CSV table of C-alpha atoms in Angstrom, one decimal:
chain,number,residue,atom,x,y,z
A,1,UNK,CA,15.1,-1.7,12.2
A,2,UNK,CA,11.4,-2.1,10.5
A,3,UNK,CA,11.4,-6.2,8.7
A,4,UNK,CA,8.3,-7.3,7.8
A,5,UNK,CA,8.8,-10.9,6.1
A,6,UNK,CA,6.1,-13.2,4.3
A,7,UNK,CA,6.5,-16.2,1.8
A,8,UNK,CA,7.0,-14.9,-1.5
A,9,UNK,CA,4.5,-17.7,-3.2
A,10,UNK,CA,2.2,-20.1,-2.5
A,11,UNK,CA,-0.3,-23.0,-4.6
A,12,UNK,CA,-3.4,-23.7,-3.4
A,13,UNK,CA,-6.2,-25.9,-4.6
A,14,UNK,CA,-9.8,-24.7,-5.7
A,15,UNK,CA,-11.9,-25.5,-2.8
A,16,UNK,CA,-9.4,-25.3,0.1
A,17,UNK,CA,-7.9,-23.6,2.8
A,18,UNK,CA,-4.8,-21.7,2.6
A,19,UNK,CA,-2.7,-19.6,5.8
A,20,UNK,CA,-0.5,-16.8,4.8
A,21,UNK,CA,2.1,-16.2,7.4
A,22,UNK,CA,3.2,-12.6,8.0
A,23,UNK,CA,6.4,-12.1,10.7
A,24,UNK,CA,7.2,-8.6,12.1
A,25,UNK,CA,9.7,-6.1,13.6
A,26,UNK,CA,8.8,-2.5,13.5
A,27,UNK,CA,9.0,0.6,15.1
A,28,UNK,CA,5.4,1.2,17.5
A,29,UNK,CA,2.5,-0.6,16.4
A,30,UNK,CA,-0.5,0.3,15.6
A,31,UNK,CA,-2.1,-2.3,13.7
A,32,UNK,CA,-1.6,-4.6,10.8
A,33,UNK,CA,-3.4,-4.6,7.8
A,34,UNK,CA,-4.1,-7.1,5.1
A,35,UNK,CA,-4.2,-6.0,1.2
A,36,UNK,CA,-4.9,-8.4,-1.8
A,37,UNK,CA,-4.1,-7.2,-4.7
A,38,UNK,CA,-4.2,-8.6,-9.2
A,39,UNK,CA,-1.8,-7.9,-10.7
A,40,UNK,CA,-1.7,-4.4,-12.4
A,41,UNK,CA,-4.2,-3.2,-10.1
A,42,UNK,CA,-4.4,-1.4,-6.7
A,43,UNK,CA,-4.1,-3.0,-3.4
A,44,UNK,CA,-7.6,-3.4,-2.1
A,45,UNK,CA,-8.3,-3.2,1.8
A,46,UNK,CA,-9.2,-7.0,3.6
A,47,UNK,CA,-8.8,-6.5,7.1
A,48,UNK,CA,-7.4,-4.7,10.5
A,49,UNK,CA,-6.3,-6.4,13.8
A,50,UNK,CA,-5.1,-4.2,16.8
A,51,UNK,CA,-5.9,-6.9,19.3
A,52,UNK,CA,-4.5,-10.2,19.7
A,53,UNK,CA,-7.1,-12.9,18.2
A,54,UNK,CA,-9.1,-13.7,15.4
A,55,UNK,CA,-11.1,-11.4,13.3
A,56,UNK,CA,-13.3,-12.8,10.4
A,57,UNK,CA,-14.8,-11.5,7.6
A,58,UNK,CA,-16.7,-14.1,5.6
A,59,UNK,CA,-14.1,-16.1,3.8
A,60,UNK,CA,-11.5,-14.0,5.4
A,61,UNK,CA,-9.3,-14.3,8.5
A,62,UNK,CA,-6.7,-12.6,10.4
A,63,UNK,CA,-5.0,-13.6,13.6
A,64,UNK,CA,-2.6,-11.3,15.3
A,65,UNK,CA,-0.3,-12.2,17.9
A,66,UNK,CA,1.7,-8.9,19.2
A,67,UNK,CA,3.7,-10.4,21.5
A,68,UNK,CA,5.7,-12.8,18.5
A,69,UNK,CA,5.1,-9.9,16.2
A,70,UNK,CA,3.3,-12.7,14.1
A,71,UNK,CA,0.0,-12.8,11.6
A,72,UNK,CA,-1.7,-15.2,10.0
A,73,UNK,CA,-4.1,-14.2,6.8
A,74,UNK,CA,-6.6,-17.8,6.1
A,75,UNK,CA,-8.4,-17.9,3.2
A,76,UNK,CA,-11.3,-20.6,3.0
A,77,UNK,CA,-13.1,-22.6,0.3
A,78,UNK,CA,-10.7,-21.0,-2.1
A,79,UNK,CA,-11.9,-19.9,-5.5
A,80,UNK,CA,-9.7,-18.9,-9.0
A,81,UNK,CA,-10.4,-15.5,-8.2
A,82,UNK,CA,-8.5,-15.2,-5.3
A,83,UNK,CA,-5.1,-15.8,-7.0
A,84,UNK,CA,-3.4,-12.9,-6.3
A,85,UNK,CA,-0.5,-11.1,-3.9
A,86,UNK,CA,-1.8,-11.0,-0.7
A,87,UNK,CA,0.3,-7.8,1.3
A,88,UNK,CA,1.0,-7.8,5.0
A,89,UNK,CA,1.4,-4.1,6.1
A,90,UNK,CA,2.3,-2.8,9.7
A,91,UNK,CA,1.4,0.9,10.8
A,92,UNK,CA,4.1,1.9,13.1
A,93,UNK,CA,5.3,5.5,14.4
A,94,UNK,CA,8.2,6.7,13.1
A,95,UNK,CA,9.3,9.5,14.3
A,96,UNK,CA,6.5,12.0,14.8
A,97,UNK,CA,4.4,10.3,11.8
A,98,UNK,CA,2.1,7.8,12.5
A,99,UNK,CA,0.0,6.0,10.2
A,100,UNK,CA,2.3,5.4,7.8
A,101,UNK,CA,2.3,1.4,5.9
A,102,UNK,CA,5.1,-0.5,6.2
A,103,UNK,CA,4.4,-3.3,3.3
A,104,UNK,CA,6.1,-6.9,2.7
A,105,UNK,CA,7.2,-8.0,-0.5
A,106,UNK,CA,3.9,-10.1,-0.7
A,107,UNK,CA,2.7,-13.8,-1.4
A,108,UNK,CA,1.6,-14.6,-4.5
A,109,UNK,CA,-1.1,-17.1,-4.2
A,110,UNK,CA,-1.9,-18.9,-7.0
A,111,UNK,CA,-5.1,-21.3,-7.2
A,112,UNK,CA,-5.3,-24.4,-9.1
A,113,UNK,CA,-8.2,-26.1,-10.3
B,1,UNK,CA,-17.6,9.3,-5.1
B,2,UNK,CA,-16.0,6.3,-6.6
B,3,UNK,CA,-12.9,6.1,-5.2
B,4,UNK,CA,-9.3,7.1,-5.2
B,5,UNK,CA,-8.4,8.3,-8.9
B,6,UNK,CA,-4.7,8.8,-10.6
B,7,UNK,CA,-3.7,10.3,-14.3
B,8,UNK,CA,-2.4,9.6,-16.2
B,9,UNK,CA,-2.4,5.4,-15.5
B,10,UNK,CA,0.7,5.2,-17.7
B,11,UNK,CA,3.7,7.4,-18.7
B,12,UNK,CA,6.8,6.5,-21.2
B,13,UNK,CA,9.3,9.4,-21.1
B,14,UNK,CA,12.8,9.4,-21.9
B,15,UNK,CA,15.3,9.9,-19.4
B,16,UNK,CA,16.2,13.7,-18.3
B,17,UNK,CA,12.3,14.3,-19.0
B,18,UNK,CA,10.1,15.6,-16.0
B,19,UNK,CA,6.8,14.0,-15.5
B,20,UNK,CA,3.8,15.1,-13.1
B,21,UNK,CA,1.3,12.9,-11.7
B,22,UNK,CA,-2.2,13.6,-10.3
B,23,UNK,CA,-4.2,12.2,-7.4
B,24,UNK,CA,-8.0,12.8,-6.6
B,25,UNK,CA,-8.5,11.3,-3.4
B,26,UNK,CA,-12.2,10.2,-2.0
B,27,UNK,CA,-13.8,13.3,-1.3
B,28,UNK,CA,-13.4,14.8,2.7
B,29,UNK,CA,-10.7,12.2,2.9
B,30,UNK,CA,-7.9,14.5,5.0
B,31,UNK,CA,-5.1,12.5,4.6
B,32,UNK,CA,-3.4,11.3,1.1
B,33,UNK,CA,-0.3,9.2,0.8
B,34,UNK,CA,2.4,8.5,-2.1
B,35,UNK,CA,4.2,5.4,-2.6
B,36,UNK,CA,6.2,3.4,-4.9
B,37,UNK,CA,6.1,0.1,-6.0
B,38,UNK,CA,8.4,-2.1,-8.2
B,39,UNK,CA,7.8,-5.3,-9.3
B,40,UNK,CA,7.3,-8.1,-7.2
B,41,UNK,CA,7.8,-5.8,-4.1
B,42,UNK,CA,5.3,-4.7,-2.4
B,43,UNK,CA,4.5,-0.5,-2.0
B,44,UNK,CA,6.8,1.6,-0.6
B,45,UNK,CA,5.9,4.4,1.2
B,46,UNK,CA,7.1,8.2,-0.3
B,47,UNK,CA,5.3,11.0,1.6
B,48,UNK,CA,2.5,12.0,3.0
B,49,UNK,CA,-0.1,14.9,3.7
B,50,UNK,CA,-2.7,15.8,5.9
B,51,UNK,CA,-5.0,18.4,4.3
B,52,UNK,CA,-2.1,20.7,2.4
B,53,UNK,CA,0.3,19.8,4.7
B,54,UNK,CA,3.4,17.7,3.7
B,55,UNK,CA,4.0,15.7,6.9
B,56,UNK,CA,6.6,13.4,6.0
B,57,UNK,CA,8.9,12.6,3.2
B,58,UNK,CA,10.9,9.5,3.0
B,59,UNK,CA,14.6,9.2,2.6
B,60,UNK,CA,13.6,6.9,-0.5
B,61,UNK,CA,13.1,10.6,-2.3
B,62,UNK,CA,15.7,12.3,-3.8
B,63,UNK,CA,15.6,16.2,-4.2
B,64,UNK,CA,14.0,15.3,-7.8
B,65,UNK,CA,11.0,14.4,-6.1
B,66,UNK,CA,8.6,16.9,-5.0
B,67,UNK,CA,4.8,16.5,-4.1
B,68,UNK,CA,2.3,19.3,-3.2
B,69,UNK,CA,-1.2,19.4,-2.1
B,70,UNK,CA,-2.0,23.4,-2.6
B,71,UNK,CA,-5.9,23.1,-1.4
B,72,UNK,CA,-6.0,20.3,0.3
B,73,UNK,CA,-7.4,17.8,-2.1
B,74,UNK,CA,-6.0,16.6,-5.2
B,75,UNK,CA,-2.1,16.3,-5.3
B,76,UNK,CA,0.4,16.1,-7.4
B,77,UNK,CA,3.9,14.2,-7.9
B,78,UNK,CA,6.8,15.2,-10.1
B,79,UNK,CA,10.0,13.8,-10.6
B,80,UNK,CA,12.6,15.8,-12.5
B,81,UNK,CA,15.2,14.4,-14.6
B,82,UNK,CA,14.2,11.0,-14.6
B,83,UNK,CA,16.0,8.3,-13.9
B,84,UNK,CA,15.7,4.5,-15.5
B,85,UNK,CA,15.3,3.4,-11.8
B,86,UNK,CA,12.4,5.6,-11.1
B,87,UNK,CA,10.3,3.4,-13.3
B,88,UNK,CA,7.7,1.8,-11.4
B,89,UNK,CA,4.3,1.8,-10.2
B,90,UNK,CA,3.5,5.3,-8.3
B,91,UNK,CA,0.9,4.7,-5.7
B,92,UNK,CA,-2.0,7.2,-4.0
B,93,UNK,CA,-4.1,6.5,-1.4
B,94,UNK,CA,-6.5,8.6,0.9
B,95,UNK,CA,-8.3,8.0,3.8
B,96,UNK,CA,-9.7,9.5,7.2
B,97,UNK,CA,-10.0,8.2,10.7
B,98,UNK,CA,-12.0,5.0,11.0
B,99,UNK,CA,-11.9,4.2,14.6
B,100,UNK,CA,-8.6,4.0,15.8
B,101,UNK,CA,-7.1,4.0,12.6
B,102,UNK,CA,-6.9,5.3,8.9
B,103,UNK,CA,-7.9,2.8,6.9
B,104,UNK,CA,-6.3,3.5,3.5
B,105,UNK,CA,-7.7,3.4,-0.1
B,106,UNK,CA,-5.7,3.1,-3.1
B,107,UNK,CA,-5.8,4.3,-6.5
B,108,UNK,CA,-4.8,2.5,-9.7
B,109,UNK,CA,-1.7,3.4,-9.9
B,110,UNK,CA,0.6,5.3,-12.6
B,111,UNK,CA,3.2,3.2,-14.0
B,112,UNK,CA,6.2,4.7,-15.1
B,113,UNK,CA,8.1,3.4,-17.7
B,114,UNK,CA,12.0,5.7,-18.3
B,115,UNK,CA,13.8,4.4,-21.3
C-alpha cells in the first residue's frame, strides 16, 4: 500500500525552530518533495531530497532517511508568514507511471507571536 | 511566463450540471498534472499527460471525468453530472525534467462548489 503520514497541526513561536515529521510507505521512490502552502492558494515548491542527508535552503531544511522511509522539514527563526500547511509528497512508480505525487494530509503550522 | 494559470478560479453549479475547467501550463513545460483536493487533505492526484498524451488516470475518476490535452498545451477538465462530492479544489500543475526529476508547479486552483 502507499501511507504517507504527518502531524496534522503544529504551534510554534515567532523566532524559533520548528521540525515537521513526514513517515513513509510507497511504491518505488524517487524523491520526496516538500510544498508549503496558505490557505486558498496553490502549493508552492520548497525542496527535493533523493539522497539520504540534509539539504538546506536558507531558512529551510530537509533531511531524508530512505532506509526508515522518514523526513524531517525544519523551519528556523520562524516568522508569521510562515503559518501555513506544510505538504510532504513522495514520487513513486506505479505501475508504468512515474512521477506521479503522492501527498499527506499536511501540517498546519501555526505561528504565534 | 508567469506561471501555471486555471479558469475559471471558482465555479457554483447545481448538481446534474457539467462544468469544464482550463489549465495553461508554463510555457515548453511537457508534462501537466490534475489533482483534487478537499479540505484539510492534501492534493490528490487525478491524471496526467505528457505533451497530448493521457498517461494515467486514477481510479479516484469516475467515467464522469474526462481530461484532454488536444495540442499539447493547455488542458481541460470536465466533470459531467455533478455530484455534491465532487466539490473541491481541482489542481493543475506542469513541469519538465529538472535533473532527475520533475519538479512540479501548481496553479491556483478551481474550487468547485455543487449545491
Amino acid at each position: 500500500g502507499q501511507n504517507i503520514d504527518q502531524p496534522t497541526e503544529m504551534t510554534a513561536t515567532e523566532g524559533a525552530i520548528v521540525q515537521i515529521n513526514c513517515t513513509y510507505q510507497t511504491s518505488g521512490f524517487n524523491g520526496l518533495f516538500w510544498y508549503q502552502q496558505h490557505a486558498g492558494e496553490a502549493p508552492t515548491f520548497l525542496s527535493y531530497n533523493v539522497l539520504d542527508g540534509l539539504e538546506e535552503k536558507g531558512r529551510f531544511s530537509s533531511f531524508l532517511s530512505r532506509s526508515k522511509g522518514y523526513s524531517y522539514l525544519l523551519l528556523k527563526e520562524l516568522q508569521m508568514k510562515d503559518s501555513a500547511s506544510y505538504l510532504c509528497a513522495v514520487e513513486g512508480v506505479y505501475g508504468g507511471a512515474t512521477n506521479k505525487l503522492i501527498f499527506g494530509t499536511g501540517t498546519l503550522l501555526a505561528v504565534q507571536p | 511566463d508567469t506561471g501555471v494559470s486555471q479558469n475559471p478560479r471558482h465555479k457554483i453549479t447545481k448538481r446534474g450540471q457539467n462544468v469544464t475547467f482550463r489549465c495553461d501550463p508554463i510555457s515548453e513545460h511537457n508534462r501537466l498534472y490534475w489533482y483534487r483536493q478537499t479540505l484539510g487533505q492534501g492534493p490528490e492526484f487525478l491524471t496526467y499527460f505528457q505533451n497530448e498524451a493521457q498517461l494515467e488516470k486514477s481510479r479516484l475518476l469516475s467515467d464522469r471525468f474526462s481530461a484532454e490535452r488536444p495540442k499539447g498545451s493547455f488542458s481541460t477538465l470536465e466533470i459531467q453530472r455533478t455530484e455534491q462530492g465532487d466539490s473541491a479544489m481541482y489542481l493543475c500543475a506542469s513541469s519538465e525534467p529538472t535533473g532527475s526529476t520533475y519538479e512540479q508547479y501548481f496553479g491556483p486552483g478551481t474550487r468547485l462548489t455543487v449545491t
